[in-house]
PDB file of C-alpha atoms in Angstrom:
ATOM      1  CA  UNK A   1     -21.423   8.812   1.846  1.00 44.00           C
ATOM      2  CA  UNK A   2     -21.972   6.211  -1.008  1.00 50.00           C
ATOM      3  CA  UNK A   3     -22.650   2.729   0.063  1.00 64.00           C
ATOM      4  CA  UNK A   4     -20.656   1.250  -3.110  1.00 85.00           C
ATOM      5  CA  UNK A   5     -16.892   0.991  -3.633  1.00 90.00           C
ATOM      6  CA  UNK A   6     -15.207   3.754  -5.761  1.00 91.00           C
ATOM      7  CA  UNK A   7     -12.765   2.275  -9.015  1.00 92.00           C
ATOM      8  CA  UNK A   8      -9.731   2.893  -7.156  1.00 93.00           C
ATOM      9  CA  UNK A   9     -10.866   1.404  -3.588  1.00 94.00           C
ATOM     10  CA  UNK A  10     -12.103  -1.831  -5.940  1.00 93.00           C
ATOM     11  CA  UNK A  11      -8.506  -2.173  -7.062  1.00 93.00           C
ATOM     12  CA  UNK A  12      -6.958  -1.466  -3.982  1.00 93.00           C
ATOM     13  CA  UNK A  13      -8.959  -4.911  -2.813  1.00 92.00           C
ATOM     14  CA  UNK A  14      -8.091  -6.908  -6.115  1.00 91.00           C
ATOM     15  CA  UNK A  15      -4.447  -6.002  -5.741  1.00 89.00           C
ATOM     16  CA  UNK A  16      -4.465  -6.960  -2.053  1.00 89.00           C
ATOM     17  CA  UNK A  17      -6.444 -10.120  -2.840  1.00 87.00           C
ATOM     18  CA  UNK A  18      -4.004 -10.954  -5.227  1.00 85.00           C
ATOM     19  CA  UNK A  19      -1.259 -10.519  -3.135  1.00 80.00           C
ATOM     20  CA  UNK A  20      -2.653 -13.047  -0.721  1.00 76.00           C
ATOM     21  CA  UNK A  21      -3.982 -15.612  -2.667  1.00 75.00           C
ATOM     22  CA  UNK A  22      -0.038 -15.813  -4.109  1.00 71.00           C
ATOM     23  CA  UNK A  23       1.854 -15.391  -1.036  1.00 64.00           C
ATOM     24  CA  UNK A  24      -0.254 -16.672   1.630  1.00 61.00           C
ATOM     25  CA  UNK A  25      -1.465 -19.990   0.591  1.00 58.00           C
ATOM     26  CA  UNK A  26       1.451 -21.176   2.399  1.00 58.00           C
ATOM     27  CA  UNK A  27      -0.118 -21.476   6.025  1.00 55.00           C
ATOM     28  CA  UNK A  28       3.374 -20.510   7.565  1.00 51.00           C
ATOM     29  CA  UNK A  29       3.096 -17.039   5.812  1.00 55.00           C
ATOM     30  CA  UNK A  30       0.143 -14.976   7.488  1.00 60.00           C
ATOM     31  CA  UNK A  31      -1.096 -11.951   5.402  1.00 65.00           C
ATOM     32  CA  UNK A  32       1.259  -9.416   4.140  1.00 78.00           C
ATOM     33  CA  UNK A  33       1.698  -5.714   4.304  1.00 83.00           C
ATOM     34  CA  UNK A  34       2.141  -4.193   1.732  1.00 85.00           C
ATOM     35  CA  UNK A  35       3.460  -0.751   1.521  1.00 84.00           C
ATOM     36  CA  UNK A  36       1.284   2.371   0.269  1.00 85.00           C
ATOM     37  CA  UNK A  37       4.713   2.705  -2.560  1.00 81.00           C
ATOM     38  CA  UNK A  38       4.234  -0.215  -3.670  1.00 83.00           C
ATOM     39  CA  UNK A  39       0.480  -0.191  -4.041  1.00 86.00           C
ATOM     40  CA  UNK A  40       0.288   2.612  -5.704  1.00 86.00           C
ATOM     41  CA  UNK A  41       2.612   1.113  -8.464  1.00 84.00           C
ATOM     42  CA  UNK A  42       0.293  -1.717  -8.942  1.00 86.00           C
ATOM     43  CA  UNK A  43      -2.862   0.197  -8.667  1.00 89.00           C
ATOM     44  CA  UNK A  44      -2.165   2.108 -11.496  1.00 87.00           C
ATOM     45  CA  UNK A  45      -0.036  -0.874 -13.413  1.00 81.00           C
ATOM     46  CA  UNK A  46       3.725   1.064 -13.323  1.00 75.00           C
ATOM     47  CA  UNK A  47       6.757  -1.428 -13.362  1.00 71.00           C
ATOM     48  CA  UNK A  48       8.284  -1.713 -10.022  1.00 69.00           C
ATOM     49  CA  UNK A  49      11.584  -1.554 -10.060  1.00 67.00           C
ATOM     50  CA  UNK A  50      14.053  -0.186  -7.207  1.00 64.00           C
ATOM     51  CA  UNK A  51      13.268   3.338  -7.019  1.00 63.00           C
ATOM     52  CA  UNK A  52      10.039   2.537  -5.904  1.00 59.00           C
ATOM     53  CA  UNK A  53      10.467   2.904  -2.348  1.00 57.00           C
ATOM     54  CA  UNK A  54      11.749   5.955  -3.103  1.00 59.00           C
ATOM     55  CA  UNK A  55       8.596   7.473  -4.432  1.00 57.00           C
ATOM     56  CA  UNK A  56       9.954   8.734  -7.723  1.00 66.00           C
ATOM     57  CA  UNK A  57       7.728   6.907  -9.708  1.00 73.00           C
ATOM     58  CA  UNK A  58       4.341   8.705  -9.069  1.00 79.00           C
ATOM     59  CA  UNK A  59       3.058  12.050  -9.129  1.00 83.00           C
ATOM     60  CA  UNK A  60       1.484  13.664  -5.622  1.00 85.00           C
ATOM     61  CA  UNK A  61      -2.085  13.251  -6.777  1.00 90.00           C
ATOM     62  CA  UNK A  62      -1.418   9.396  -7.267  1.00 88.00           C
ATOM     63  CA  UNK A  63      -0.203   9.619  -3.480  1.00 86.00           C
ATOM     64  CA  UNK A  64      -3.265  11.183  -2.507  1.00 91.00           C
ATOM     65  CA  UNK A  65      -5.509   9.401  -4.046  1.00 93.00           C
ATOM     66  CA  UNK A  66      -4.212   5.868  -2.823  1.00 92.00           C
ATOM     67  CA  UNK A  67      -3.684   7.161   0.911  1.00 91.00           C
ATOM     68  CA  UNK A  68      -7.754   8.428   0.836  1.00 94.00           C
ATOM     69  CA  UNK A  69      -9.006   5.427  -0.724  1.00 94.00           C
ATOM     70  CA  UNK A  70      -7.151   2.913   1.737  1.00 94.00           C
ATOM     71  CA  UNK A  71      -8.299   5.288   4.754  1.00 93.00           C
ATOM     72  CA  UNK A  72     -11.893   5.147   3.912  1.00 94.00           C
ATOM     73  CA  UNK A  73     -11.556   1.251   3.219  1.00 94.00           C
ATOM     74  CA  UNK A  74      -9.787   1.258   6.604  1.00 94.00           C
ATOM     75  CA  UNK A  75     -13.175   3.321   7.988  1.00 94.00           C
ATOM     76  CA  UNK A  76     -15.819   0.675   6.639  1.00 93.00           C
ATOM     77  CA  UNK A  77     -13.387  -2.341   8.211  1.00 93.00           C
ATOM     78  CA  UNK A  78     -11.796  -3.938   5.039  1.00 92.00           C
ATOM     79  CA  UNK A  79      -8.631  -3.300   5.481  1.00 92.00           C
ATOM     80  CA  UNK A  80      -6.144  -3.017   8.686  1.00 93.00           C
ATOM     81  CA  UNK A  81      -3.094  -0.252   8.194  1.00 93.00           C
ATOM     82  CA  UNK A  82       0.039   0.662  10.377  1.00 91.00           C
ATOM     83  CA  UNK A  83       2.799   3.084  10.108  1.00 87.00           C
ATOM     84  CA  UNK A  84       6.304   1.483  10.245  1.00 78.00           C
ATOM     85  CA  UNK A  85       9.252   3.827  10.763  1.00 73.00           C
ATOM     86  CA  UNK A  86      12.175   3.485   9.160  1.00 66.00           C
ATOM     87  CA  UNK A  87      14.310   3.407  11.961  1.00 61.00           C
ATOM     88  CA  UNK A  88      13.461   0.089  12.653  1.00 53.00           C
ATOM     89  CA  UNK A  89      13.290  -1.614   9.505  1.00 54.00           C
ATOM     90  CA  UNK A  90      16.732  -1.686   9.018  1.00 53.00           C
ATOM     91  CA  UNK A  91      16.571   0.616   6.020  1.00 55.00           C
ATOM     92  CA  UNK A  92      19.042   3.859   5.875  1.00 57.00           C
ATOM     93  CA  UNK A  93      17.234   6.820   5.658  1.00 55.00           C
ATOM     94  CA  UNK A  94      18.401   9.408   3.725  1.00 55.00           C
ATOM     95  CA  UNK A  95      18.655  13.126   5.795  1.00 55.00           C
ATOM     96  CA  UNK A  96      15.875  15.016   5.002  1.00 53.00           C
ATOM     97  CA  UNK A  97      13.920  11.944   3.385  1.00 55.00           C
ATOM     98  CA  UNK A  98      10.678  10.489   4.824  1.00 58.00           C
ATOM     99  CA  UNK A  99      11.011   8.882   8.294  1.00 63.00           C
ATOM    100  CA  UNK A 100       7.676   6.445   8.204  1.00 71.00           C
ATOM    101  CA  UNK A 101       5.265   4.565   5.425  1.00 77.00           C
ATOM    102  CA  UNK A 102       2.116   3.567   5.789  1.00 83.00           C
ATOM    103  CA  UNK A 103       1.720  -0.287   5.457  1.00 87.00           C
ATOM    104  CA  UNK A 104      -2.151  -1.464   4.697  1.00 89.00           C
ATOM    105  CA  UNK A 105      -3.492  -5.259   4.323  1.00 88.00           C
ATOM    106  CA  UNK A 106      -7.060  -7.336   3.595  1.00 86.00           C
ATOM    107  CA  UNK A 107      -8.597  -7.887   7.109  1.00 82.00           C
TER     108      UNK A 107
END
């Protein structure tokens, strides 16, 4: 395994800092999660825009690609992830739709 960062996992970390550095300067808001959706819209610089959480904005090698990167940056300790399930978020899920999403943030 390579010691250095690929482009992608670089990006991952600048979007994440980002994130952070413009939502939790407040020091009532602790870090965010942000969902895998969402970062791979900003990753790759697509508008966001409702159908986002849907995942009809991205191909399935954009998917992949994301979900490996922030899995090996979870592996070397940068970054913490969870799944959240939909149930439980309040949002309806549609039948036959996905029923979790990964969540990652900066450790």
């Amino acid at each position: 395994m390579s010691k250095g960062l690929g482009k992608i996992q670089k990006r991952i970390l600048e979007v994440l800092d980002r994130i952070d550095s413009r939502w939790c300067s407040r020091k009532d808001f602790a870090q965010r999660w942000v969902s895998l959706n969402i970062m791979i819209l900003a990753v790759y610089n697509k508008p966001l825009n409702p159908r986002a959480r849907l995942g009809k904005d991205y191909n399935k090698n954009e998917h992949r690609r994301i979900w490996e990167s922030v899995r090996m940056l979870e592996k070397r300790g940068l970054v913490h992830t969870r799944i959240e399930k939909i149930k439980g978020s309040g949002v309806e899920a549609r039948k036959g739709g996905i029923q979790l999403w990964l969540e990652v943030r900066v450790v």
